[in-house]
Short mmCIF file of C-alpha atoms in Angstrom, two decimals:
data_model
loop_
_atom_site.label_atom_id
_atom_site.label_comp_id
_atom_site.label_asym_id
_atom_site.label_seq_id
_atom_site.Cartn_x
_atom_site.Cartn_y
_atom_site.Cartn_z
CA MET M 1 11.14 20.08 -6.59
CA GLU M 2 9.01 21.20 -3.64
CA GLU M 3 7.02 23.52 -5.93
CA VAL M 4 6.30 20.63 -8.30
CA LYS M 5 5.06 18.44 -5.46
CA GLU M 6 2.85 21.31 -4.27
CA GLU M 7 1.36 21.52 -7.79
CA TYR M 8 0.48 17.82 -7.74
CA LYS M 9 -1.64 18.41 -4.66
CA VAL M 10 -3.78 20.84 -6.62
CA ILE M 11 -3.73 19.25 -10.09
CA MET M 12 -4.03 15.49 -9.68
CA ASN M 13 -2.24 13.33 -12.22
CA PRO M 14 -5.00 11.84 -14.44
CA TYR M 15 -3.29 8.43 -14.47
CA VAL M 16 -3.23 8.36 -10.68
CA THR M 17 -6.88 9.41 -10.60
CA GLN M 18 -7.80 6.56 -12.96
CA ALA M 19 -5.82 4.07 -10.89
CA GLU M 20 -7.59 5.34 -7.77
CA ARG M 21 -10.97 4.69 -9.40
CA PHE M 22 -9.81 1.22 -10.39
CA ALA M 23 -8.70 0.49 -6.82
CA VAL M 24 -12.00 1.74 -5.37
CA SER M 25 -13.95 -0.49 -7.80
CA LEU M 26 -11.93 -3.54 -6.75
CA HIS M 27 -12.53 -2.70 -3.09
CA HIS M 28 -16.29 -2.39 -3.64
CA LEU M 29 -16.33 -5.66 -5.58
CA GLY M 30 -14.62 -7.38 -2.65
CA GLU M 31 -17.22 -5.95 -0.25
CA LYS M 32 -20.04 -7.30 -2.43
CA PHE M 33 -18.45 -10.76 -2.43
CA LEU M 34 -18.46 -10.72 1.37
CA LYS M 35 -22.14 -9.74 1.55
CA ILE M 36 -23.52 -12.37 -0.87
CA GLU M 37 -23.95 -15.22 1.62
CA GLU M 38 -22.82 -16.24 5.12
CA PRO M 39 -21.45 -19.73 5.87
CA LYS M 40 -24.02 -22.11 7.42
CA GLU M 41 -23.39 -24.20 10.52
CA GLN M 42 -26.77 -25.93 10.76
CA PHE M 43 -29.86 -26.70 8.72
CA SER M 44 -32.89 -24.44 8.83
CA GLU M 45 -36.35 -25.75 9.75
CA GLU M 46 -37.38 -25.41 6.13
CA GLU M 47 -34.44 -27.55 4.97
CA ILE M 48 -35.19 -30.22 7.56
CA SER M 49 -38.81 -30.30 6.41
CA VAL M 50 -37.66 -30.84 2.81
CA MET M 51 -35.47 -33.76 3.98
CA CYS M 52 -38.45 -35.23 5.84
CA GLU M 53 -40.60 -35.03 2.72
CA LEU M 54 -37.93 -36.79 0.67
CA VAL M 55 -37.74 -39.67 3.15
CA VAL M 56 -41.54 -39.98 3.38
CA ASP M 57 -41.84 -39.97 -0.40
CA LYS M 58 -39.22 -42.72 -0.80
CA VAL M 59 -40.22 -45.01 2.10
CA CYS M 60 -43.82 -44.42 3.16
CA LYS M 61 -45.40 -44.11 -0.25
CA SER M 62 -45.73 -47.86 -0.79
CA CYS M 63 -45.96 -48.92 2.91
CA GLU M 64 -49.08 -50.87 3.98
CA ASN M 65 -49.21 -48.91 7.26
CA ARG M 66 -49.12 -45.59 5.47
CA GLY M 67 -52.70 -44.67 6.38
CA MET M 68 -52.14 -45.29 10.08
CA CYS M 69 -48.92 -43.24 10.20
CA MET M 70 -50.42 -40.35 8.21
CA LYS M 71 -53.29 -39.77 10.63
CA GLY M 72 -51.36 -37.01 12.37
CA GLU M 73 -50.63 -35.31 9.03
CA LYS M 74 -47.08 -36.64 8.97
CA GLU M 75 -46.12 -34.82 12.16
CA HIS M 76 -45.36 -38.09 13.88
CA ILE M 77 -43.08 -39.21 11.02
CA HIS M 78 -41.36 -35.83 10.79
CA GLN M 79 -40.73 -35.86 14.53
CA MET M 80 -39.20 -39.33 14.26
CA ILE M 81 -36.86 -38.14 11.49
CA ARG M 82 -35.85 -35.09 13.54
CA GLU M 83 -35.03 -37.30 16.51
CA ILE M 84 -32.92 -39.58 14.31
CA LEU M 85 -30.99 -36.58 12.95
CA CYS M 86 -30.40 -35.23 16.48
CA THR M 87 -29.15 -38.65 17.58
CA VAL M 88 -26.84 -38.81 14.55
CA GLU M 89 -25.31 -35.46 15.54
CA ILE M 90 -24.50 -36.87 18.98
CA TYR M 91 -23.61 -40.53 18.28
CA GLY M 92 -22.77 -40.45 14.58
CA ILE M 93 -24.22 -42.89 12.04
CA ASP M 94 -24.22 -45.72 14.60
CA LEU M 95 -27.33 -44.85 16.60
CA ASN M 96 -27.67 -45.85 20.23
CA MET M 97 -29.66 -49.04 20.95
CA GLU M 98 -32.57 -47.21 22.55
CA MET M 99 -33.25 -45.24 19.37
CA LYS M 100 -32.99 -48.35 17.18
CA LYS M 101 -35.44 -50.33 19.35
CA ARG M 102 -37.93 -47.48 19.32
CA LEU M 103 -37.71 -47.15 15.53
CA GLN M 104 -38.26 -50.91 15.02
CA LYS M 105 -41.26 -50.75 17.32
CA GLU M 106 -42.95 -47.90 15.46
CA CYS M 107 -42.04 -48.64 11.81
CA ILE M 108 -42.38 -51.93 9.98
CA LEU M 109 -39.81 -50.70 7.42
CA ALA M 110 -37.36 -49.54 10.09
CA PRO M 111 -34.08 -50.57 8.34
CA ARG M 112 -35.06 -48.89 5.07
CA PHE M 113 -36.50 -45.85 6.87
CA LEU M 114 -33.23 -45.42 8.79
CA ARG M 115 -31.08 -45.96 5.69
CA GLU M 116 -32.99 -43.40 3.62
CA THR M 117 -32.97 -40.87 6.49
CA LEU M 118 -29.22 -41.17 6.96
CA GLU M 119 -28.52 -41.04 3.22
CA THR M 120 -30.69 -37.95 2.77
CA PHE M 121 -29.00 -36.29 5.73
CA GLN M 122 -25.50 -37.13 4.48
CA ASN M 123 -26.29 -35.76 1.01
CA ALA M 124 -27.61 -32.53 2.49
CA LYS M 125 -24.59 -32.28 4.79
CA ARG M 126 -22.21 -32.80 1.86
CA GLU M 127 -23.98 -30.10 -0.15
CA MET M 128 -23.78 -27.69 2.80
CA LEU M 129 -20.03 -28.32 3.13
CA TRP M 130 -19.53 -27.62 -0.57
CA GLN M 131 -21.57 -24.43 -0.29
CA ASN M 132 -19.49 -23.31 2.69
CA LYS M 133 -16.31 -24.07 0.76
CA MET M 134 -17.51 -21.91 -2.11
CA ILE M 135 -18.40 -19.12 0.33
CA GLN M 136 -14.96 -19.40 1.92
CA ASN M 137 -13.27 -19.22 -1.48
CA ARG M 138 -15.35 -16.17 -2.35
CA GLU M 139 -14.25 -14.52 0.91
CA ASN M 140 -10.63 -15.33 0.06
CA CYS M 141 -11.11 -13.73 -3.36
CA ALA M 142 -12.54 -10.65 -1.66
CA ILE M 143 -9.46 -10.41 0.55
CA GLN M 144 -7.19 -10.73 -2.46
CA LEU M 145 -9.11 -8.06 -4.37
CA ASP M 146 -8.87 -5.63 -1.46
CA GLU M 147 -5.13 -6.26 -1.04
CA PHE M 148 -4.63 -5.76 -4.78
CA ALA M 149 -6.59 -2.50 -4.61
CA GLN M 150 -4.46 -1.25 -1.72
CA MET M 151 -1.29 -2.17 -3.59
CA ILE M 152 -2.39 -0.29 -6.72
CA ARG M 153 -3.31 2.78 -4.68
CA HIS M 154 -0.01 2.72 -2.77
CA THR M 155 2.15 2.18 -5.87
CA MET M 156 0.53 4.88 -7.99
CA ARG M 157 0.64 7.48 -5.23
CA GLU M 158 4.26 6.66 -4.50
CA LEU M 159 5.16 6.88 -8.19
CA ASP M 160 3.33 10.17 -8.61
CA ALA M 161 5.07 11.66 -5.59
CA SER M 162 8.50 10.47 -6.74
CA ILE M 163 8.56 12.13 -10.20
CA PHE M 164 10.06 15.61 -10.24
CA GLN M 165 11.23 18.16 -12.81
CA ASP M 166 14.54 20.00 -12.74
CA PRO M 167 15.07 21.92 -16.04
CA PRO M 168 18.51 23.34 -15.03
CA LEU M 169 19.76 19.85 -14.13
CA GLU M 170 18.45 18.41 -17.41
CA LYS M 171 20.15 21.24 -19.35
CA LYS M 172 23.43 20.55 -17.57
CA ILE M 173 23.23 16.81 -18.32
CA ARG M 174 22.33 17.48 -21.96
CA GLY M 175 25.37 19.73 -22.40
CA HIS M 176 27.81 17.26 -20.81
CA LEU M 177 26.45 14.38 -22.92
CA ARG M 178 26.77 16.41 -26.13
CA ARG M 179 30.49 16.87 -25.44
CA VAL M 180 31.03 13.07 -25.44
CA GLY M 181 28.93 12.52 -28.57
CA VAL M 182 25.60 11.51 -26.97
CA ARG M 183 22.30 13.14 -27.94
CA LEU M 184 19.72 13.25 -25.14
CA LEU M 185 16.08 12.86 -26.21
CA SER M 186 14.53 12.97 -22.73
CA SER M 187 15.24 12.36 -19.07
CA VAL M 188 12.88 11.50 -16.22
CA PHE M 189 13.90 12.12 -12.61
CA PHE M 190 12.63 10.13 -9.62
CA VAL M 191 13.36 10.47 -5.93
CA ASN M 192 12.10 7.80 -3.53
CA PRO M 193 10.77 8.50 0.00
CA LYS M 194 14.30 7.94 1.36
CA GLY M 195 15.72 10.67 -0.90
CA ARG M 196 17.59 8.44 -3.36
CA TYR M 197 17.72 9.37 -7.04
CA GLU M 198 16.78 7.33 -10.09
CA ILE M 199 17.21 8.79 -13.58
CA HIS M 200 15.80 7.35 -16.82
CA VAL M 201 17.82 8.58 -19.79
CA THR M 202 16.68 8.15 -23.41
CA ALA M 203 19.60 8.85 -25.73
CA LYS M 204 21.66 7.76 -28.74
CA THR M 205 25.16 8.43 -30.04
CA GLU M 206 26.10 10.79 -32.85
CA LYS M 207 28.44 10.31 -35.82
CA GLY M 208 28.09 6.52 -35.88
CA HIS M 209 30.17 5.62 -32.82
CA CYS M 210 29.31 3.98 -29.48
CA VAL M 211 29.80 5.32 -25.95
CA PRO M 212 30.04 3.12 -22.82
CA THR M 213 27.10 3.59 -20.47
CA LYS M 214 29.56 4.00 -17.59
CA VAL M 215 30.60 7.31 -19.22
CA VAL M 216 26.97 8.45 -18.95
CA ALA M 217 26.99 7.32 -15.30
CA GLN M 218 30.04 9.50 -14.62
CA ILE M 219 28.32 12.52 -16.22
CA LEU M 220 25.15 11.97 -14.18
CA SER M 221 27.22 11.63 -11.00
CA LYS M 222 29.09 14.86 -11.73
CA SER M 223 25.86 16.72 -12.61
CA THR M 224 23.82 15.57 -9.59
CA GLY M 225 26.58 15.42 -6.99
CA ARG M 226 25.55 11.83 -6.24
CA ARG M 227 27.18 8.51 -7.17
CA MET M 228 24.96 7.22 -9.99
CA CYS M 229 25.31 3.62 -11.28
CA LEU M 230 23.78 1.75 -14.18
CA ALA M 231 20.86 -0.40 -12.94
CA GLN M 232 21.28 -4.15 -13.04
CA GLY M 233 20.53 -5.77 -16.40
CA GLU M 234 20.96 -2.58 -18.46
CA ARG M 235 22.99 -2.40 -21.70
CA THR M 236 26.71 -1.64 -21.51
CA MET M 237 26.87 0.68 -24.55
CA VAL M 238 24.84 3.63 -25.85
CA GLY M 239 24.00 2.73 -29.47
CA GLN M 240 23.13 4.62 -32.64
CA GLU M 241 19.37 4.27 -32.03
CA TYR M 242 17.43 5.81 -29.18
CA GLY M 243 17.20 3.60 -26.13
CA THR M 244 16.28 4.18 -22.48
CA MET M 245 18.76 3.40 -19.70
CA VAL M 246 18.05 3.44 -15.98
CA TYR M 247 20.60 4.84 -13.54
CA VAL M 248 20.25 4.54 -9.77
CA GLU M 249 22.08 6.01 -6.84
CA GLY M 250 24.89 3.64 -5.87
CA PRO M 251 24.63 1.57 -2.65
CA ARG M 252 27.01 1.69 0.33
CA PHE M 253 26.95 -2.03 1.12
CA TYR M 254 27.12 -5.39 -0.62
CA THR M 255 26.17 -8.88 0.53
CA MET M 256 27.46 -12.41 0.00
CA GLN M 257 25.52 -15.58 0.74
CA GLY M 258 26.28 -19.25 1.27
CA ILE M 259 24.12 -22.36 1.65
CA ALA M 260 24.61 -25.86 3.10
CA ARG M 261 21.92 -28.53 3.33
CA ILE M 262 21.20 -32.24 3.64
CA GLY M 263 18.03 -34.34 3.28
CA LYS M 264 16.39 -36.51 5.91
CA ASP M 265 18.39 -39.73 6.48
CA CYS M 266 21.03 -38.26 4.09
CA ASP M 267 18.52 -38.40 1.20
CA LYS M 268 19.58 -36.48 -1.91
CA ILE M 269 16.16 -34.78 -2.05
CA SER M 270 15.50 -32.15 0.60
CA GLY M 271 12.06 -30.67 1.33
CA ASP M 272 13.68 -27.30 2.10
CA SER M 273 13.98 -24.62 -0.59
CA PHE M 274 15.92 -21.36 -0.69
CA ALA M 275 16.57 -18.36 -2.93
CA MET M 276 18.80 -15.29 -2.96
CA MET M 277 17.66 -12.43 -5.15
CA SER M 278 17.99 -8.72 -5.92
CA LEU M 279 14.95 -6.52 -5.31
CA PRO M 280 13.99 -3.06 -6.60
CA GLY M 281 15.32 -0.12 -4.61
CA GLY M 282 18.79 -1.49 -3.85
CA GLN M 283 17.77 -4.47 -1.73
CA GLU M 284 19.00 -8.05 -1.50
CA ALA M 285 16.79 -10.85 -0.16
CA ALA M 286 17.53 -14.27 1.32
CA ILE M 287 14.54 -16.64 1.44
CA LEU M 288 14.20 -20.01 3.18
CA SER M 289 11.15 -22.30 3.19
CA ASP M 290 10.54 -25.65 4.93
CA GLY M 291 7.76 -27.74 3.35
CA MET M 292 5.54 -30.00 5.46
CA GLY M 293 7.22 -33.38 5.91
CA SER M 294 10.21 -34.33 3.79
CA GLY M 295 11.10 -35.63 0.34
CA GLU M 296 9.61 -34.74 -3.04
CA LYS M 297 6.19 -33.64 -1.77
CA ALA M 298 7.69 -31.23 0.75
CA LEU M 299 10.15 -29.96 -1.89
CA LYS M 300 7.32 -29.29 -4.34
CA GLU M 301 5.40 -27.30 -1.69
CA SER M 302 8.37 -25.23 -0.48
CA THR M 303 9.57 -24.58 -4.06
CA MET M 304 6.13 -23.27 -5.00
CA VAL M 305 6.22 -20.90 -2.00
CA ILE M 306 9.68 -19.59 -2.91
CA GLU M 307 8.78 -19.07 -6.58
CA MET M 308 5.53 -17.28 -5.71
CA LEU M 309 7.32 -14.94 -3.30
CA GLU M 310 10.12 -14.23 -5.81
CA GLU M 311 7.62 -13.29 -8.51
CA LEU M 312 5.58 -11.02 -6.24
CA LEU M 313 8.61 -9.24 -4.75
CA GLN M 314 10.29 -8.70 -8.11
CA ALA M 315 7.02 -7.25 -9.42
CA GLY M 316 7.21 -4.65 -6.64
CA PHE M 317 4.52 -5.95 -4.26
CA PRO M 318 5.02 -4.82 -0.64
CA LYS M 319 6.48 -7.68 1.40
CA GLU M 320 3.56 -7.95 3.85
CA THR M 321 1.07 -7.95 0.96
CA ALA M 322 3.05 -10.70 -0.80
CA PHE M 323 2.98 -12.87 2.34
CA SER M 324 -0.74 -12.29 2.82
CA MET M 325 -1.63 -13.04 -0.81
CA MET M 326 0.42 -16.24 -0.76
CA ASN M 327 -1.22 -17.43 2.45
CA THR M 328 -4.69 -16.79 1.03
CA ALA M 329 -3.80 -18.61 -2.19
CA MET M 330 -2.50 -21.62 -0.25
CA VAL M 331 -5.63 -21.85 1.93
CA MET M 332 -8.07 -21.51 -0.99
CA GLY M 333 -9.56 -24.57 -2.61
CA ARG M 334 -7.54 -27.23 -0.76
CA GLU M 335 -9.05 -30.38 0.64
CA GLU M 336 -5.91 -31.40 2.55
CA VAL M 337 -3.81 -29.23 4.81
CA CYS M 338 -0.48 -28.35 3.17
CA PHE M 339 1.71 -25.72 4.71
CA SER M 340 5.23 -24.34 4.50
CA THR M 341 7.29 -22.08 6.74
CA LEU M 342 8.65 -18.91 5.19
CA ASP M 343 11.71 -17.00 6.38
CA LEU M 344 12.66 -13.76 4.61
CA SER M 345 15.63 -11.45 5.30
CA VAL M 346 15.82 -8.27 3.21
CA PHE M 347 19.05 -6.23 3.28
CA ASP M 348 18.95 -2.52 2.42
CA LEU M 349 22.25 -1.91 0.62
CA TYR M 350 22.02 1.86 1.21
CA THR M 351 21.49 1.90 4.98
CA GLY M 352 22.64 -1.53 6.19
CA ASN M 353 19.24 -2.13 7.77
CA CYS M 354 17.79 -5.66 7.54
CA GLU M 355 14.08 -6.51 7.64
CA PHE M 356 13.01 -9.94 8.87
CA LEU M 357 9.61 -11.44 8.02
CA LYS M 358 8.63 -14.85 9.36
CA ALA M 359 5.74 -17.28 9.08
CA GLY M 360 6.30 -20.31 11.33
CA ALA M 361 10.06 -20.22 10.72
CA ALA M 362 12.89 -21.21 13.06
CA PRO M 363 14.86 -18.48 14.88
CA THR M 364 17.36 -16.37 12.92
CA PHE M 365 20.82 -15.78 14.40
CA ILE M 366 22.71 -12.47 13.89
CA ARG M 367 26.45 -12.45 14.56
CA LYS M 368 27.71 -9.04 15.58
CA GLU M 369 31.33 -8.25 16.34
CA ASP M 370 31.22 -9.67 19.89
CA LYS M 371 27.63 -10.79 20.53
CA MET M 372 24.66 -12.70 19.15
CA GLU M 373 21.15 -11.39 18.49
CA HIS M 374 18.07 -13.47 17.66
CA ILE M 375 14.83 -13.10 15.68
CA TYR M 376 12.03 -15.39 16.88
CA SER M 377 8.73 -16.48 15.38
CA GLU M 378 5.55 -17.58 17.13
CA SER M 379 3.30 -17.43 14.06
CA LEU M 380 1.91 -20.37 12.10
CA PRO M 381 3.29 -21.46 8.70
CA LEU M 382 1.60 -20.29 5.50
CA GLY M 383 -1.43 -22.31 4.40
CA VAL M 384 -2.75 -23.22 7.86
CA MET M 385 -5.45 -20.57 8.30
CA ARG M 386 -6.84 -17.42 6.77
CA GLY M 387 -5.85 -14.04 8.17
CA GLN M 388 -2.44 -15.33 9.20
CA LYS M 389 -0.37 -12.70 11.03
CA ILE M 390 3.11 -12.07 9.68
CA GLU M 391 5.84 -11.25 12.17
CA LYS M 392 8.11 -8.41 11.09
CA SER M 393 11.14 -6.79 12.70
CA SER M 394 14.26 -4.93 11.62
CA HIS M 395 17.86 -4.68 12.84
CA GLN M 396 20.63 -2.27 11.93
CA LEU M 397 23.65 -4.20 10.67
CA SER M 398 27.28 -3.14 10.50
CA SER M 399 29.99 -4.11 8.05
CA GLY M 400 31.08 -7.69 8.74
CA ASP M 401 27.84 -8.81 10.47
CA MET M 402 26.39 -12.18 9.50
CA VAL M 403 22.77 -13.40 9.40
CA VAL M 404 22.28 -17.15 9.87
CA MET M 405 18.93 -18.67 8.84
CA VAL M 406 18.13 -22.33 9.58
CA THR M 407 15.23 -24.76 9.20
CA ASP M 408 13.72 -26.71 12.11
CA GLY M 409 15.73 -29.82 11.24
CA VAL M 410 18.96 -28.08 12.29
CA LEU M 411 17.61 -27.21 15.75
CA ASP M 412 15.92 -30.60 16.23
CA ALA M 413 19.26 -32.38 15.69
CA LEU M 414 20.71 -30.69 18.80
CA PRO M 415 19.99 -31.66 22.44
CA ALA M 416 16.64 -30.33 23.68
CA GLY M 417 16.91 -27.13 25.69
CA GLU M 418 20.43 -26.35 24.44
CA GLN M 419 19.83 -25.72 20.73
CA GLN M 420 20.15 -21.94 20.78
CA LYS M 421 23.10 -21.94 23.18
CA LEU M 422 25.03 -24.47 21.09
CA LEU M 423 24.37 -22.62 17.82
CA ASP M 424 25.44 -19.35 19.44
CA LEU M 425 28.73 -20.96 20.50
CA MET M 426 29.32 -22.38 17.01
CA ILE M 427 28.62 -19.11 15.21
CA LEU M 428 30.26 -16.64 17.59
CA GLY M 429 33.21 -18.94 18.34
CA SER M 430 34.17 -19.27 14.68
CA THR M 431 36.57 -16.90 12.93
CA ILE M 432 35.19 -17.79 9.49
CA THR M 433 34.15 -14.72 7.46
CA ASN M 434 33.12 -16.43 4.20
CA PRO M 435 29.33 -17.12 4.27
CA LYS M 436 29.59 -20.35 2.25
CA GLU M 437 32.31 -21.73 4.51
CA MET M 438 30.35 -20.68 7.59
CA ALA M 439 27.18 -22.46 6.38
CA HIS M 440 29.07 -25.72 5.80
CA TYR M 441 30.91 -25.38 9.12
CA ILE M 442 27.62 -25.00 11.06
CA LEU M 443 25.98 -27.95 9.30
CA GLU M 444 29.01 -30.21 9.87
CA LYS M 445 29.14 -29.29 13.57
CA VAL M 446 25.40 -29.94 14.01
CA LEU M 447 25.69 -33.35 12.29
CA GLU M 448 28.68 -34.16 14.47
CA LEU M 449 26.80 -33.32 17.67
CA GLY M 450 23.62 -35.06 16.51
CA GLY M 451 25.45 -38.33 15.85
CA ASP M 452 22.63 -40.20 14.06
CA PRO M 453 21.62 -39.60 10.43
CA PRO M 454 19.43 -36.46 10.11
CA GLY M 455 15.88 -37.05 11.32
CA ASP M 456 14.62 -34.19 9.15
CA ASP M 457 15.75 -32.04 6.23
CA MET M 458 18.42 -29.57 7.35
CA THR M 459 19.37 -26.26 5.69
CA VAL M 460 21.70 -23.46 6.80
CA LEU M 461 21.69 -20.16 4.87
CA VAL M 462 24.30 -17.55 5.82
CA ALA M 463 24.40 -13.95 4.51
CA GLY M 464 27.09 -11.39 5.34
CA ILE M 465 27.10 -7.63 4.72
CA TRP M 466 30.11 -5.37 4.09
CA HIS M 467 30.87 -1.75 3.19
CA ILE M 468 31.75 -0.97 -0.43
CA CYS M 469 35.12 0.75 -0.67
CA TYR M 470 35.10 3.33 -3.51
CA ASN M 471 38.27 4.76 -4.96
#
């Protein structure tokens, strides 16, 4: 295997090379987007002069005092317009009395002159805001392109490094499969950076009978000296036509999750959304999102966030990249501010390690055997600003540990200054080991202490992790 990897350093995989070129092109395209135009904060002298000419053309063209005012080659009029615009910047559309009196004194068409000046200025201002919005969207696109390029580069290099050849192992597997009536067409071996195996087997049965895929798993386990399992969603039988099956190294842990929630004022619709999903590489994820406000609008926003994250993670995007791309997408092209918190816990079923990623989310509580640990967030929710920092941490979990995720409504229902202490007492003081029962127990206790109907949507998501006992 080491010799094969050494070869790859000398002879680059042509597919990886092509993907690298593709990634570089995307990166360069993003750079060009950023260099096209800078956002503007104020008008140039040339733009102000154009505005002045527009006002003069509309107002002064038919004025009986035009000849008198034009003696100074319009400089006097242009100066007056500039002073009006400066005053507008300070006082807004309602000019101060001193400026109004001066304008009435110097212009016989003062009301119309002022109206046209303000209208021209407002139109120019509106156009500048739209231009800045377009520039901002272009910058967001550039960020997305660069992140996509990095993801392609990372994925292809990781894939290239993970493929290895082992002719003796393939020969051994082929022989064992032949004995149970399975003909092997090809096998592809992968090993991830953590040393775990994945084997893609393309095979069919002989003599018109079927063989359970678990029999193939037993042969692979015996041949590799590792516990190989059929990947989730694969077929249960090897058929009479060639088909490819994916086998992965079996995990050491499993998780169970439970959820309990209630809407604001006991409403049936909650603005909080959640999901529990399996991820590539033997991982399980628990996701919780709190949309801005409550009710249907908040639910729509938080559901969109959850669905976007699910799709990106299942496609294999790195977690930080997924967060960043979602934040950029939520900021782009929106007139109103809409944001959602995002709380993600990812359990590694091989090591028991848990990664926590947060964007504006409430604290996460970890129940160990005899103590509590906490994961805090000081970041803003997704959709508030570009370049949002994502907080990330990891904790090693043991069999029987529980992770409790909550939305802000749960904490807000408890007395100020005592929220964390009270939740710690509830979680650590309970002997409940079933995640679903624990979630409902916590929510009931919080409602009992709060007394009044919920002032916000409340959600409790509990996930526990345990060792798998193999016979």
